[in-house]
Coordinates of C-alpha atoms and ligand atoms in Angstrom, one line a residue:
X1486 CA 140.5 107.1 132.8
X1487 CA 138.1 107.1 129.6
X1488 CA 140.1 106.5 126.5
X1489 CA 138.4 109.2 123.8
X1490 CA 139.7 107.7 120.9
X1491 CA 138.3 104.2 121.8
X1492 CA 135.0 104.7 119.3
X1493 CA 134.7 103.3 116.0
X1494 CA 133.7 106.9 115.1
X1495 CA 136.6 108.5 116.6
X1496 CA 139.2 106.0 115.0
X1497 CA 138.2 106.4 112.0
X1498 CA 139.2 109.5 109.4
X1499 CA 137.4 110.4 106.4
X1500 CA 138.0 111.0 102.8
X1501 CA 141.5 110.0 103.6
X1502 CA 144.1 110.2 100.8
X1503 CA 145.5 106.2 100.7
X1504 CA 148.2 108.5 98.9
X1505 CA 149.3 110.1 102.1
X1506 CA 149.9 106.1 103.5
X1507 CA 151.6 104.3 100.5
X1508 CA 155.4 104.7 99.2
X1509 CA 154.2 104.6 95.8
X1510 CA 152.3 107.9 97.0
X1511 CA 149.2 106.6 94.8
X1512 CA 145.8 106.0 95.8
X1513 CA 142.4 107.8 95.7
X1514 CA 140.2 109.1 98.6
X1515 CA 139.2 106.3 101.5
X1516 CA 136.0 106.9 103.1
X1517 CA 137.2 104.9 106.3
X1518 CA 140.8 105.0 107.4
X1519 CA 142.4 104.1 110.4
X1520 CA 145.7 103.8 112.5
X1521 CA 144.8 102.4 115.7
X1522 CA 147.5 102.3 117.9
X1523 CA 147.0 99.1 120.5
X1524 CA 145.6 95.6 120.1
X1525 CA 142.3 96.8 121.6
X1526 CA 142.0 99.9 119.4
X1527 CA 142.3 97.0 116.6
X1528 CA 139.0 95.1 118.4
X1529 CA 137.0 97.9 118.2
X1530 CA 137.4 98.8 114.3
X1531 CA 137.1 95.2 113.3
X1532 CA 133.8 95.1 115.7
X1533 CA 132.5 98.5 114.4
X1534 CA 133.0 96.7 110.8
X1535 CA 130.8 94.1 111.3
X1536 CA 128.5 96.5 112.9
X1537 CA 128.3 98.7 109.7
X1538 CA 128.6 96.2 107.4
X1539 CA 132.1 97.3 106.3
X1540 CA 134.5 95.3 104.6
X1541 CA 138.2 96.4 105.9
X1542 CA 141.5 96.5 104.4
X1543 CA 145.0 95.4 106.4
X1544 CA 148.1 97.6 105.8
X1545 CA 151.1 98.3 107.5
X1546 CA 153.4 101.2 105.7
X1547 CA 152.3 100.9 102.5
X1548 CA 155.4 99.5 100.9
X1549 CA 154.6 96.9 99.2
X1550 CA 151.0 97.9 97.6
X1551 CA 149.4 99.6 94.5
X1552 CA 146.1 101.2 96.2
X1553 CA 143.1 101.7 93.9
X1554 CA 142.8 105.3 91.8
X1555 CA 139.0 104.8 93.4
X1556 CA 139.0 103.2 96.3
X1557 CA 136.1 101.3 97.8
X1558 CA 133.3 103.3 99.4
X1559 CA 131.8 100.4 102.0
X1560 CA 135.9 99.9 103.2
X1561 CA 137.6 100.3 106.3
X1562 CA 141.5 101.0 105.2
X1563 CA 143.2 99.9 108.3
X1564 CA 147.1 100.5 108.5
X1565 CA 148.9 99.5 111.6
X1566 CA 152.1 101.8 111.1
X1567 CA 151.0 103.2 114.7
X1568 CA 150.6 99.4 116.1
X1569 CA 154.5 100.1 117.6
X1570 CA 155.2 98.4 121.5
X1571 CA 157.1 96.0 122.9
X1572 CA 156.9 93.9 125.3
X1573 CA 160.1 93.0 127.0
X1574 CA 161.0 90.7 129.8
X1575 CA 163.5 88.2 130.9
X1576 CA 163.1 85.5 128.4
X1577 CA 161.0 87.1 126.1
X1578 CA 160.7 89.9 123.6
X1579 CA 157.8 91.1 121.9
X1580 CA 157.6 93.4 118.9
X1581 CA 154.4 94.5 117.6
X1582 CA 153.4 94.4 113.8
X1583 CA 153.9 98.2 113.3
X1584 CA 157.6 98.3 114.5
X1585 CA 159.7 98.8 111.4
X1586 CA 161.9 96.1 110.4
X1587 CA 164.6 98.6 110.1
X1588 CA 164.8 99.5 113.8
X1589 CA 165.6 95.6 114.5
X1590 CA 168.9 96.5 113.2
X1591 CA 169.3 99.4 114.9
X1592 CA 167.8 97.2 118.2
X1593 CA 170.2 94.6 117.1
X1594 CA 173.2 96.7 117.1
X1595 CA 172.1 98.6 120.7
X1596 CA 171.6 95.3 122.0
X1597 CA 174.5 93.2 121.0
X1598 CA 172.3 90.8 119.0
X1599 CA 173.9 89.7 115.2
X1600 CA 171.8 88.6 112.7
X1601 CA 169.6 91.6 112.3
X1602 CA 171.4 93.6 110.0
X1603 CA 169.6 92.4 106.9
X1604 CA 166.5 94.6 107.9
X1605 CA 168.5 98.1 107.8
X1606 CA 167.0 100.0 105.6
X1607 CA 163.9 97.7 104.7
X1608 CA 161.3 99.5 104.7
X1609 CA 158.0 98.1 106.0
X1610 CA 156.4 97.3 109.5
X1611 CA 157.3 93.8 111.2
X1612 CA 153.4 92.6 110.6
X1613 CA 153.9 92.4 107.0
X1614 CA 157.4 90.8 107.1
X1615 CA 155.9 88.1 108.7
X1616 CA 153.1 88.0 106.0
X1617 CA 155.7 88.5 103.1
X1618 CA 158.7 86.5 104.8
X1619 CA 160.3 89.6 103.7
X1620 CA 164.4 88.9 103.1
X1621 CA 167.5 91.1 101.9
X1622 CA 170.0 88.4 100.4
X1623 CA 170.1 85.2 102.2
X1624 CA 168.3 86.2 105.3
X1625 CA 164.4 86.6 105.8
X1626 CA 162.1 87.3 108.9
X1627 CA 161.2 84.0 109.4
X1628 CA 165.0 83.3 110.8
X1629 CA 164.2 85.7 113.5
X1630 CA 160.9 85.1 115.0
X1631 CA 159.6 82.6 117.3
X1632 CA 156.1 82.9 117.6
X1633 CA 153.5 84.9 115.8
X1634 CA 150.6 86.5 117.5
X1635 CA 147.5 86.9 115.2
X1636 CA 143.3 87.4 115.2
X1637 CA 141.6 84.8 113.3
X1638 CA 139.3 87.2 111.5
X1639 CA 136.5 84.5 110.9
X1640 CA 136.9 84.0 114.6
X1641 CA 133.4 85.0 116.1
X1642 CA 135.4 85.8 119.5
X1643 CA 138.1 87.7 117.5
X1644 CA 140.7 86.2 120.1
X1645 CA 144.2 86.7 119.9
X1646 CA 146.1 83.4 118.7
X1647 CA 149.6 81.8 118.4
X1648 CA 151.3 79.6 116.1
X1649 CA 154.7 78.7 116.1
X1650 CA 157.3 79.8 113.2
X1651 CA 158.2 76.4 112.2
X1652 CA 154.2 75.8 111.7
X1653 CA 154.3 79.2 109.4
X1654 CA 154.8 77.1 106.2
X1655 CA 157.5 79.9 105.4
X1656 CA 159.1 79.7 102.2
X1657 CA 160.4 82.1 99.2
X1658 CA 158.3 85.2 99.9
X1659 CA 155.4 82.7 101.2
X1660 CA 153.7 81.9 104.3
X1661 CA 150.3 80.5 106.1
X1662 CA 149.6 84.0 106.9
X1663 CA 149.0 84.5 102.8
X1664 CA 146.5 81.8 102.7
X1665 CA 144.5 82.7 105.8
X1666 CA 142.4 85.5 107.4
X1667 CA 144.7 86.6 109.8
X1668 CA 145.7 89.6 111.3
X1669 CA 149.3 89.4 112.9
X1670 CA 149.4 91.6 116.2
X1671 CA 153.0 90.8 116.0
X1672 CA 155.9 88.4 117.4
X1673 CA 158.2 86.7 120.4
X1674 CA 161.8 87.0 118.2
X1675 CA 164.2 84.2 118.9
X1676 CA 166.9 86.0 120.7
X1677 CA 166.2 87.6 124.1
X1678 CA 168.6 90.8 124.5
X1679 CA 170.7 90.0 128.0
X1680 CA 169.9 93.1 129.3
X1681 CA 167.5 96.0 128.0
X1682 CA 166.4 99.7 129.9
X1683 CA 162.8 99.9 128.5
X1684 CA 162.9 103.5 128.8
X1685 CA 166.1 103.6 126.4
X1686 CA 163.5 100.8 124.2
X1687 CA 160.7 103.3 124.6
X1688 CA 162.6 106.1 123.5
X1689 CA 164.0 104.3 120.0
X1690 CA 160.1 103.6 119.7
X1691 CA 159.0 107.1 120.2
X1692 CA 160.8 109.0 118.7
X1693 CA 160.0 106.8 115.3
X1694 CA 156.1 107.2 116.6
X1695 CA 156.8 111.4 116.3
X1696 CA 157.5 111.5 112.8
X1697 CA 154.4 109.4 112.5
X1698 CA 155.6 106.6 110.7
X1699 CA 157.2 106.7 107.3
X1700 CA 155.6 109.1 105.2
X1701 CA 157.7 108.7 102.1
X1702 CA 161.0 106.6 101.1
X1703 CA 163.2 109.5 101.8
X1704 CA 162.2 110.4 104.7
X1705 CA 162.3 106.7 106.0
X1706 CA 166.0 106.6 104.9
X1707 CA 166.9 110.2 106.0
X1708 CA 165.6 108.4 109.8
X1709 CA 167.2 105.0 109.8
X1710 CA 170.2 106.6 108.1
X1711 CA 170.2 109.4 111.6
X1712 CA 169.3 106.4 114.0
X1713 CA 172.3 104.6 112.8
X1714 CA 174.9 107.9 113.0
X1715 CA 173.8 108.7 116.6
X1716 CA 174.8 105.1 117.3
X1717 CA 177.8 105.8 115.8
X1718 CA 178.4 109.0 117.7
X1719 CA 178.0 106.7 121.3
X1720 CA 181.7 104.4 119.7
X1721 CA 178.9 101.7 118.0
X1722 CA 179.8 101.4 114.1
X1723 CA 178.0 99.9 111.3
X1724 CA 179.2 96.2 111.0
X1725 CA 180.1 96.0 107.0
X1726 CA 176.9 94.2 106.1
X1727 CA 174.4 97.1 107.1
X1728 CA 176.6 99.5 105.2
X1729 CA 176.8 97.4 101.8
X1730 CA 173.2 97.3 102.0
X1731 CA 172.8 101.3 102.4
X1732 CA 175.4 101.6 99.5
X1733 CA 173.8 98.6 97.4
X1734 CA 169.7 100.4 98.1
X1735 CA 171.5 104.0 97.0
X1736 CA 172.9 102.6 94.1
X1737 CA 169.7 101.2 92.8
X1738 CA 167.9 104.6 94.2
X1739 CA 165.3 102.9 96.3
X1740 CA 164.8 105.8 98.4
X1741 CA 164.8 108.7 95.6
X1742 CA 161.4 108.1 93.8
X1743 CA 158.0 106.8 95.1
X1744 CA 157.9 103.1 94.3
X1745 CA 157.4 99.5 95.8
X1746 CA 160.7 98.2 95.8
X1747 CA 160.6 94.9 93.6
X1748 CA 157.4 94.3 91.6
X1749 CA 157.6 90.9 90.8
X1750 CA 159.1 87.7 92.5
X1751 CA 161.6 86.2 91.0
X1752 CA 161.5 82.5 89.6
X1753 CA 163.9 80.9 90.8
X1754 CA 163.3 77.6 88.7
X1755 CA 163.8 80.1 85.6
X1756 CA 167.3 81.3 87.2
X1757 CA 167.7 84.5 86.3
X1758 CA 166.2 87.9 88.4
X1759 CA 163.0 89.6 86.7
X1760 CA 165.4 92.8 86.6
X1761 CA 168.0 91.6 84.5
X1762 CA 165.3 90.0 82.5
X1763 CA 163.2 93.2 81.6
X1764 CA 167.3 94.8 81.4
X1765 CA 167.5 92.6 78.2
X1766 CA 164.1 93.1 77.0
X1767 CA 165.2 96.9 76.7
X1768 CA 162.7 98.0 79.4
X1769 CA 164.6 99.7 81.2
X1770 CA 163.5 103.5 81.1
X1771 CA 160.5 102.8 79.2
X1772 CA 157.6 105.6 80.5
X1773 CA 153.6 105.3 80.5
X1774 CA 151.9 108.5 82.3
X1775 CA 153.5 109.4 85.4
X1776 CA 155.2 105.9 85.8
X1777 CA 158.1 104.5 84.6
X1778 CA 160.2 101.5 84.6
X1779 CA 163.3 102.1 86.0
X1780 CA 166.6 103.2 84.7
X1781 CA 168.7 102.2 87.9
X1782 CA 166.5 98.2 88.5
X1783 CA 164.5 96.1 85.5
X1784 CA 162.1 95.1 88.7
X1785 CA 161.2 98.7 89.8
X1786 CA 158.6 100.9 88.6
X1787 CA 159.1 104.6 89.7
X1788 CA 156.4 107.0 90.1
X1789 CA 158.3 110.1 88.3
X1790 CA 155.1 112.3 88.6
X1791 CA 151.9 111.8 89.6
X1792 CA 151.4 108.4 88.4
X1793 CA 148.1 106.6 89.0
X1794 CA 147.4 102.9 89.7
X1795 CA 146.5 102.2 85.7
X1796 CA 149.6 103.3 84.8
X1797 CA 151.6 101.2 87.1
X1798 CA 149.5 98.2 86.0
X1799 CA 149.8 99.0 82.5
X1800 CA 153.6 98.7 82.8
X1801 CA 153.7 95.7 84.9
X1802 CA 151.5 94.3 82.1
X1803 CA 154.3 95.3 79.7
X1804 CA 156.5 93.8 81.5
X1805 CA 154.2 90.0 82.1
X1806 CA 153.8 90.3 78.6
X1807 CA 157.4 90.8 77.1
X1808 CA 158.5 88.2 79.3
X1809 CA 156.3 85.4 78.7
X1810 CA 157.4 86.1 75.1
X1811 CA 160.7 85.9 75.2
X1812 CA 161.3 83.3 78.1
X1813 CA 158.0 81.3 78.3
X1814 CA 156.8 82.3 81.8
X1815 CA 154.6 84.4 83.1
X1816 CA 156.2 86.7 86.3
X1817 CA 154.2 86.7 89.9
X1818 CA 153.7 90.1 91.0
X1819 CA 155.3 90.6 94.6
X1820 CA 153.2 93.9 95.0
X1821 CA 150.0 93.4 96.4
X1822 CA 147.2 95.1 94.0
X1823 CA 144.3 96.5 96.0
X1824 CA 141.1 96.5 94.2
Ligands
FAD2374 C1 162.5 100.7 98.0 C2 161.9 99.4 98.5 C3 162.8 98.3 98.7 C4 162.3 97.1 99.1 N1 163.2 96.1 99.3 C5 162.7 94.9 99.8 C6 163.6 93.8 100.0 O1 164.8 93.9 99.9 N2 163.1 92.6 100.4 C7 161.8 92.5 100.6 O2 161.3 91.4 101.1 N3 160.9 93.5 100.4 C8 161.3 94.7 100.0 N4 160.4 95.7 99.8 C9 159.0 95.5 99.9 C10 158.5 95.8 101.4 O3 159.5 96.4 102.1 C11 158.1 94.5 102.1 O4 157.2 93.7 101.4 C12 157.5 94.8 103.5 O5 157.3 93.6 104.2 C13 156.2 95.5 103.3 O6 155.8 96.1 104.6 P1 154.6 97.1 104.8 O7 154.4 97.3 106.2 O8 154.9 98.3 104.0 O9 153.4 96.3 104.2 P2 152.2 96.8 103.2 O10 152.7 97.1 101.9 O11 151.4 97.8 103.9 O12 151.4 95.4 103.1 C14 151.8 94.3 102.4 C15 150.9 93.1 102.5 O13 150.9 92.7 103.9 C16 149.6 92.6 104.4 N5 149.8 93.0 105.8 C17 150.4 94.1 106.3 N6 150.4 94.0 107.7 C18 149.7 92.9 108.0 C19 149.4 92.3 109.3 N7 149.8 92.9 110.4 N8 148.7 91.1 109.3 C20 148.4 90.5 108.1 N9 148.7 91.0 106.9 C21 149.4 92.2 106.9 C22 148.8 93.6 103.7 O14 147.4 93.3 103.7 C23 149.4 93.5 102.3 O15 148.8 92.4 101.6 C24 160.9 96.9 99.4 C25 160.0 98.0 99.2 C26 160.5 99.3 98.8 C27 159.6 100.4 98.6

């Protein structure tokens, strides 16, 4: 059967608001977006953007990026929040790079696997968890996977590729993936669930492929928060981790205003967290246009209404700036900036 979508044309929408794909719910217009949803639909958009001359742009959901007020014309916007399969069998369990981290817990928890429960309520695809080594306490995603699938995008032959995780060069919010061009299709995780009906597996993935992904932080709660209930409702409870975490996100409302979750790393040689830093500083609160600095974390900036990009860079400048002054170094933003 002939696969329609399989074009460049017909994968790609137009005028797209980057907005509409961003939990900071900023960003302008994209002439070329796209959500292909398997490795092949992938090949074709990078091929069709060497074909057209475009330059193209990697995203999964959006969570941890500022897009541009304007974005590039001669760009291809690809976000891989439809990029969701697994592949499962015996010894071996594949997640693709659009799976949300979140539904590992919930995976972990049908599947009797610990260690997972740090992703509940993360919100982000598994691709850029690999990128960011994205953590919740002590635990990140490089404790988890095994191998990482990627596409050298230099590569003439644009083959798929594997690397090992302990040849990642994984570190605090680092990783090889950072310093190279590569797209990760996704990864083998370290445990192997005993037993696992793909069509229950299928069904956790498609129903979270029917609401099309996260389209804002409240919805993504609302839908990890039901996923975890209706496991409740079958005798399978929260272990106490995964619900400190729900109660330690709701407290610092992570899920009640558009935003990127932290905007800055913090510096650990320093010792104290960029939140409690900008807390003394008195920034907590403090509004520019649409955007504000927020009440509930000193590392958040809220989009209260209609923020644009400028004005969420104008207060992380604030921010760069007040702390260099008062405590002689200069904070690394953790949000990516898309120019
Ligand atoms: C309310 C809130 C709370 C948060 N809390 C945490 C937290 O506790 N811990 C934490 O670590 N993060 C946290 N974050 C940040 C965010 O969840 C993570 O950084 C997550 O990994 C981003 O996933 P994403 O799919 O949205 O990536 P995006 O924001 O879409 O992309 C982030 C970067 O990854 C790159 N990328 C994406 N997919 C791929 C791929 N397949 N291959 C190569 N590069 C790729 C993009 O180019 C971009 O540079 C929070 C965010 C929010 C909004």
């Amino acid at each position: 059967m002939i696969n329609n979508r399989m074009t460049f044309e017909n994968l790609c929408l137009r005028n797209e608001p980057l907005a509409n794909h961003s939990s900071y719910q900023i960003g302008g217009e994209a002439n070329f977006f796209a959500m292909p949803e398997t490795a092949e639909e992938l090949i074709t958009l990078l091929q069709g953007c060497r074909t057209h001359g475009l330059d193209y742009f990697f995203c999964g959901m959006g969570s941890n990026l500022l897009f541009p007020d304007n974005p590039r014309k001669d760009t291809l916007y690809i976000s891989l929040k439809r990029l969701v399969y697994w592949d499962i069998t015996p010894d071996k369990w594949f997640i693709s790079s659009g799976t949300p981290m979140s539904m590992l817990s919930i995976a972990g928890l049908m599947y009797n696997i610990p260690g997972y429960e740090f992703t509940y309520l993360l919100p982000g695809g598994l691709g850029a968890g690999i990128y960011m080594n994205a953590k919740y306490n002590h635990r990140q995603i490089s404790d988890i996977i095994k191998t990482v699938y990627y596409v050298d995008l230099e590569d003439p032959s644009l083959s798929v590729q594997s690397i090992d995780v302990s040849q990642c060069k994984y570190g605090y919010k680092q990783s090889i993936f950072q310093m190279n061009p590569w797209l990760i299709l996704g990864a083998d995780m370290l445990a192997v669930p005993e037993q696992m009906d793909p069509q229950q597996a299928n069904r956790l993935l498609n129903r979270w492929k029917d609401k099309e992904g996260m389209s804002s932080l409240a919805s993504f709660y609302s839908y990890m928060a039901e996923e975890a209930k209706a496991l409740q409702s079958r005798g399978i409870h929260l272990p106490a981790p995964m619900t400190q975490i729900e109660e330690y996100r709701n407290g610092k409302r992570h899920f009640e205003y558009p935003s990127c979750g932290s905007v800055f790393k913090n510096n650990y040689d320093y010792g104290v967290p960029v939140g409690a830093l900008v807390d003394r500083l008195e920034l907590k609160g403090k509004a520019y246009g649409g955007a504000m600095i927020s009440p509930f974390h000193g590392n958040m900036i809220i989009n209260t209404d209609h923020a644009t990009a400028e004005h969420i860079k104008y207060l992380m400048n604030v921010i760069m700036e007040g702390v260099d002054k008062a405590f002689g170094f200069v904070p690394e933003p953790e949000v990516v900036v898309v120019e």
